[in-house]
Coordinates of N, CA, C and O in Angstrom, one line a residue:
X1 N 42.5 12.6 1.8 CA 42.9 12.2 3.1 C 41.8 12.7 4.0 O 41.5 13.9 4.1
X2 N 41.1 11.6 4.8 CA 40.1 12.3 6.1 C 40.6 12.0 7.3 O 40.8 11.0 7.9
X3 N 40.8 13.4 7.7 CA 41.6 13.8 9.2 C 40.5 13.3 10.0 O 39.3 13.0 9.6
X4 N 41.0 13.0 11.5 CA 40.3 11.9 12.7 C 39.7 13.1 12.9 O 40.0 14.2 12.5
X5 N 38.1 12.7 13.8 CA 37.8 13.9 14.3 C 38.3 14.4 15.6 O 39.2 13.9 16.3
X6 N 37.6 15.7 15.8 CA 37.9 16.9 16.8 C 37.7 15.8 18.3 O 36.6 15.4 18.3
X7 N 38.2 15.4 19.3 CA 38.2 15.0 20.2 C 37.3 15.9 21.3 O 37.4 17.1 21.2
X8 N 36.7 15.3 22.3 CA 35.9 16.1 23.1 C 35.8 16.4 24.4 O 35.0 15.7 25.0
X9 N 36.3 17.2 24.8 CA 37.1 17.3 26.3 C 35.8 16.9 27.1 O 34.7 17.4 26.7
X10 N 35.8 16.2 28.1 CA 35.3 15.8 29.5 C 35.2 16.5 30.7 O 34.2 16.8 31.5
X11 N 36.9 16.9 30.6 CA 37.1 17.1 32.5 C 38.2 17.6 32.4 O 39.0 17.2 31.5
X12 N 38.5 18.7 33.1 CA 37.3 19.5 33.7 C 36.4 20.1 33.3 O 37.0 21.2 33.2
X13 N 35.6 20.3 33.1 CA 34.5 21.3 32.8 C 35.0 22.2 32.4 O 36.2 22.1 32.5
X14 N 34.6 23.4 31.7 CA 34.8 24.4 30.8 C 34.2 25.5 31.8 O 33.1 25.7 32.1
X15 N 35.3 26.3 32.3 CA 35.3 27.5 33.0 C 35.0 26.6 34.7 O 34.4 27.3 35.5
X16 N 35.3 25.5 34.9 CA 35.2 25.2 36.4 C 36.0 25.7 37.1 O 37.0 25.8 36.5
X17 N 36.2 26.3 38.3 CA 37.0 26.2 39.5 C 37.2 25.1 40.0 O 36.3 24.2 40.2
X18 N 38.9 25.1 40.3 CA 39.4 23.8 41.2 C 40.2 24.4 42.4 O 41.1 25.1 42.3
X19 N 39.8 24.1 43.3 CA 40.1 24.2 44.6 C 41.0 23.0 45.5 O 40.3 22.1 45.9
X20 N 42.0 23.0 45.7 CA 42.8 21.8 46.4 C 43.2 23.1 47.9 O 43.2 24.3 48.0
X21 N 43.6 21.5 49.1 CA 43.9 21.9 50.2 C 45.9 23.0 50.2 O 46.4 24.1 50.5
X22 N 46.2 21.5 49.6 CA 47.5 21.6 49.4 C 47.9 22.2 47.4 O 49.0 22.0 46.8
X23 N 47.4 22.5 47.1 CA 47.9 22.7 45.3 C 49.4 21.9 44.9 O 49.4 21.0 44.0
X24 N 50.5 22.1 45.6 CA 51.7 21.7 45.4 C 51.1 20.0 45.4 O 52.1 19.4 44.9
X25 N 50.6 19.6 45.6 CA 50.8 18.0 46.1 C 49.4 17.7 44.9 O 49.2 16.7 44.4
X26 N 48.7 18.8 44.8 CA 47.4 18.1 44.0 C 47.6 17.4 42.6 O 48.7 17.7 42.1
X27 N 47.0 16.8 42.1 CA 46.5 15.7 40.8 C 45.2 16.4 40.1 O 44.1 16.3 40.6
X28 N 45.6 17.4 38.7 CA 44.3 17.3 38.3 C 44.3 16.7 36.8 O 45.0 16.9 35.8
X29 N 43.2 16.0 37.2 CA 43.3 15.0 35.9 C 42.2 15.8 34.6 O 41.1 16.2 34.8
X30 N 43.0 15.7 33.3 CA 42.7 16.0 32.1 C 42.2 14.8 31.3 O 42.9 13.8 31.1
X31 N 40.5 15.1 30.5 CA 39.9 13.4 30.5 C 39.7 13.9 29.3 O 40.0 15.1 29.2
X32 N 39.1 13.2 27.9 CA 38.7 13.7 27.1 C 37.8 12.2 26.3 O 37.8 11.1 26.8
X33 N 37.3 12.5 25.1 CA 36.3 11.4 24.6 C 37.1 10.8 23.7 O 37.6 11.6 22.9
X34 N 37.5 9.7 23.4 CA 38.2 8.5 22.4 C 37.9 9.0 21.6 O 36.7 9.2 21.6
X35 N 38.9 9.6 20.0 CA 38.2 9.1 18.6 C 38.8 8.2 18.2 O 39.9 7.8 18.3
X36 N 37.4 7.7 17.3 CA 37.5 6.4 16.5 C 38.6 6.3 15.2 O 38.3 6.7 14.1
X37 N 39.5 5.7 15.5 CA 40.6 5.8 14.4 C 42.0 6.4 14.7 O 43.0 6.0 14.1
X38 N 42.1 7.4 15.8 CA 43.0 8.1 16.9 C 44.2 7.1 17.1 O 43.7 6.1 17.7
X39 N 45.4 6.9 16.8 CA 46.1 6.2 17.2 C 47.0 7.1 18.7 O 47.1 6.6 19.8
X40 N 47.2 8.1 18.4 CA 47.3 9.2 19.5 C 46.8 10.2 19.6 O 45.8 10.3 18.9
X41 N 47.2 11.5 20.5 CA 46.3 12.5 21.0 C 47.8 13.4 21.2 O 48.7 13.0 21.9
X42 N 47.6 14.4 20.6 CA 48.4 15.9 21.1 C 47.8 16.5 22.4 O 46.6 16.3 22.3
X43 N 48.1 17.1 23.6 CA 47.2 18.0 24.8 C 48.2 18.9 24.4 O 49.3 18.7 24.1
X44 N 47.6 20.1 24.5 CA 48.3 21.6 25.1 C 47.7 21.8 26.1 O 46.5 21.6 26.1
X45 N 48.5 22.6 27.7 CA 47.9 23.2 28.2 C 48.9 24.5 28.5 O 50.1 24.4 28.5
X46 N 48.2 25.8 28.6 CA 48.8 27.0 28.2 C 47.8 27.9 29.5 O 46.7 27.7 29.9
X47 N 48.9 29.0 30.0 CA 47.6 30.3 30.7 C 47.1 30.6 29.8 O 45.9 30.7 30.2
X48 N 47.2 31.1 28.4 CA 46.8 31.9 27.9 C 46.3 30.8 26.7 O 46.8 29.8 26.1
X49 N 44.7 31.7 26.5 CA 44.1 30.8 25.5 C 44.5 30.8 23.9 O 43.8 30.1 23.1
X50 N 45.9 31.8 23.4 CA 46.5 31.5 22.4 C 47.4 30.6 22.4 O 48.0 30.6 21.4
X51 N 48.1 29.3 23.6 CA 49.0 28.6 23.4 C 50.4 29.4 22.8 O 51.1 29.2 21.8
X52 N 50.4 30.0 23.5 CA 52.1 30.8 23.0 C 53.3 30.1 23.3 O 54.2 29.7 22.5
X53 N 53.2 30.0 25.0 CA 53.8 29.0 25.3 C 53.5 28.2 26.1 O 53.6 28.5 27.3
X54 N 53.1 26.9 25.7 CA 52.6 25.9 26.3 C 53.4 26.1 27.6 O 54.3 26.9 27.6
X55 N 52.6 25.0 29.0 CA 53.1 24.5 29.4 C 53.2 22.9 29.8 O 54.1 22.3 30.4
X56 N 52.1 22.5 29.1 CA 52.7 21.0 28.8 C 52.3 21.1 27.1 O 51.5 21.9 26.8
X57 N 53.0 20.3 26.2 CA 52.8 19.6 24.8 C 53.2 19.1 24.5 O 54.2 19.4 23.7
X58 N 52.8 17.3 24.8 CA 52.7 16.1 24.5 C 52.3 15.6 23.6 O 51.1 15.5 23.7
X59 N 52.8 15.1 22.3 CA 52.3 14.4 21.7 C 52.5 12.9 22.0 O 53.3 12.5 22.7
X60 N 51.5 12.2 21.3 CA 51.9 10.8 21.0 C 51.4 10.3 22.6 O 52.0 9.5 23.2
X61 N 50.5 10.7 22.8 CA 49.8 9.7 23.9 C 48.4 9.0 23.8 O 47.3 9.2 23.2
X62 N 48.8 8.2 24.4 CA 47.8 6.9 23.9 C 46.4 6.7 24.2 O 45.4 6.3 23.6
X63 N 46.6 7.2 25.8 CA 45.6 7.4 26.8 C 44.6 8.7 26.4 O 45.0 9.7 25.8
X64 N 43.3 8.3 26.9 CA 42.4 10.0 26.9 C 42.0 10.5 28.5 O 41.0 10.9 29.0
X65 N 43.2 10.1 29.0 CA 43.6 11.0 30.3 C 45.2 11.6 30.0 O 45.9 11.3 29.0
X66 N 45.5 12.3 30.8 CA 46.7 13.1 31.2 C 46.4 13.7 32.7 O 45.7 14.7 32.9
X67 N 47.1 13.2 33.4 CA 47.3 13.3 34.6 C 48.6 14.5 35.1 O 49.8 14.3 35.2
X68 N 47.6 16.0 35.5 CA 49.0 16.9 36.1 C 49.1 17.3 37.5 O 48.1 17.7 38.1
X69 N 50.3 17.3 38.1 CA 50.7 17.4 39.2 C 51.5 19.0 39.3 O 52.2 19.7 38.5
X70 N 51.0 19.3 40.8 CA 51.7 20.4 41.6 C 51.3 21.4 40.3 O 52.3 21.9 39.8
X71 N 50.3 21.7 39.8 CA 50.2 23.0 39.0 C 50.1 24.2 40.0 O 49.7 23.9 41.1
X72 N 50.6 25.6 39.7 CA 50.4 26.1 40.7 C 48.8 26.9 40.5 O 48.4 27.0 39.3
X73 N 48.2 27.4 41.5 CA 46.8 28.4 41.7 C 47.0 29.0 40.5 O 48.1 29.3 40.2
X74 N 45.6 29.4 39.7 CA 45.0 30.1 38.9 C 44.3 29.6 37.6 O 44.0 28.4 37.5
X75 N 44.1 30.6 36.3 CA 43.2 29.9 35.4 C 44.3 29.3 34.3 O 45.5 29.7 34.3
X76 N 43.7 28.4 33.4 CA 44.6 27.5 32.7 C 43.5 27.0 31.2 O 42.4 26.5 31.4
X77 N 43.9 27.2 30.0 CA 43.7 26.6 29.1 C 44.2 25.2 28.6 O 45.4 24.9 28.4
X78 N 43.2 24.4 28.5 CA 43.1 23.1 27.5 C 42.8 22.7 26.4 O 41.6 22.9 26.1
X79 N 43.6 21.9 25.3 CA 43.0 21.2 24.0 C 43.4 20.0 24.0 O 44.0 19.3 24.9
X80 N 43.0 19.6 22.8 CA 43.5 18.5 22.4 C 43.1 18.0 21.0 O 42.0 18.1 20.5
X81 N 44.4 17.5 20.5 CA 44.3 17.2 18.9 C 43.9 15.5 18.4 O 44.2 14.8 19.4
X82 N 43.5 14.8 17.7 CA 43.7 13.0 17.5 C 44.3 13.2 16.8 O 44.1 14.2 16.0
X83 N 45.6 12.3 16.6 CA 46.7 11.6 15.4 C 46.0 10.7 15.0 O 45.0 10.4 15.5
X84 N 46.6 10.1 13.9 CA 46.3 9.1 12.5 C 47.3 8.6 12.1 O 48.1 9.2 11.4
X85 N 47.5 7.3 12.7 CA 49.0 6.7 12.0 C 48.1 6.6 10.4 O 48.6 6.5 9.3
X86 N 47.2 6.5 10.7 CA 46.3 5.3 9.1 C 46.5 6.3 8.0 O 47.0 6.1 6.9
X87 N 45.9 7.6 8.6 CA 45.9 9.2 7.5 C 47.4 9.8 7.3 O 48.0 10.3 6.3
X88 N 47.8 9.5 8.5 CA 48.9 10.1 8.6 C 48.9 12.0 8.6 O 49.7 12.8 8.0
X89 N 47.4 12.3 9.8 CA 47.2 13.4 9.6 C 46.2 13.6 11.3 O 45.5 12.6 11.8
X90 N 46.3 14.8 11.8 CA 45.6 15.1 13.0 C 44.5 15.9 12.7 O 44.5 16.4 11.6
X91 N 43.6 16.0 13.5 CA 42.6 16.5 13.3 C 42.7 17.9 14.2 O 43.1 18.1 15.4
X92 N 42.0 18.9 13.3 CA 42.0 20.2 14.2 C 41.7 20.1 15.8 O 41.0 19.4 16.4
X93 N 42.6 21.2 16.3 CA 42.1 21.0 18.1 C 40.7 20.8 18.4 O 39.8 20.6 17.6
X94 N 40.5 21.0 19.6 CA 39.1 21.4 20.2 C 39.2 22.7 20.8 O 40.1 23.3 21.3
X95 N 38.2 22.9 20.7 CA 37.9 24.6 21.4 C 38.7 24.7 22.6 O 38.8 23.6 23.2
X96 N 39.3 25.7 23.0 CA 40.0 25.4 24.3 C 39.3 25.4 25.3 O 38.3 26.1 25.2
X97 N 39.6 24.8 26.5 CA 38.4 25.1 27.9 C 39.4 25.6 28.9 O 40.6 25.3 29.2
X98 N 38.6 26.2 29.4 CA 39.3 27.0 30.6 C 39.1 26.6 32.1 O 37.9 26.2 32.4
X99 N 39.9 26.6 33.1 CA 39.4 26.0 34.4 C 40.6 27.2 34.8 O 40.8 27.4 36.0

């Protein structure tokens, strides 16, 4: 069995600062690179870069955005996994990035 590859985060940037007026009301969008074969995508996003306890983990999305609202101020870890209806297997996360 060959697991999809490692997907490749975009956005935000890795260690960026985000700055909003209002935070409660802000949109920050999570982008990442298509794999080829991906029927979906797992995201974790966690404070802490062990994922202990998420606070979003979605599977089964189709899109390589994820769009989050009203996060509150501070730093935040991101991944993301590709699914395989075909393999019937995911491929290891991506390095986490931090913003």
């Amino acid at each position: 069995m060959v697991l999809p590859e490692v997907p490749v985060l975009l956005a935000p940037v890795h260690q960026t600062e985000i700055s909003y007026r209002d935070p409660t009301r802000a949109t920050t969008l999570l982008v990442w690179k298509a794999v080829s074969g991906a029927s979906s995508y797992h995201v974790m996003l966690d404070y802490s870069p062990y994922f202990n306890r998420p606070i979003v983990d979605n599977r089964r999305i189709k899109a390589t955005t994820v769009e989050l609202q009203g996060l509150d101020v501070g730093t935040y870890y991101w991944r993301v996994a590709a699914d395989s209806s075909q393999t019937e297997g995911t491929s290891p996360t991506t390095p986490s990035s931090r913003w």
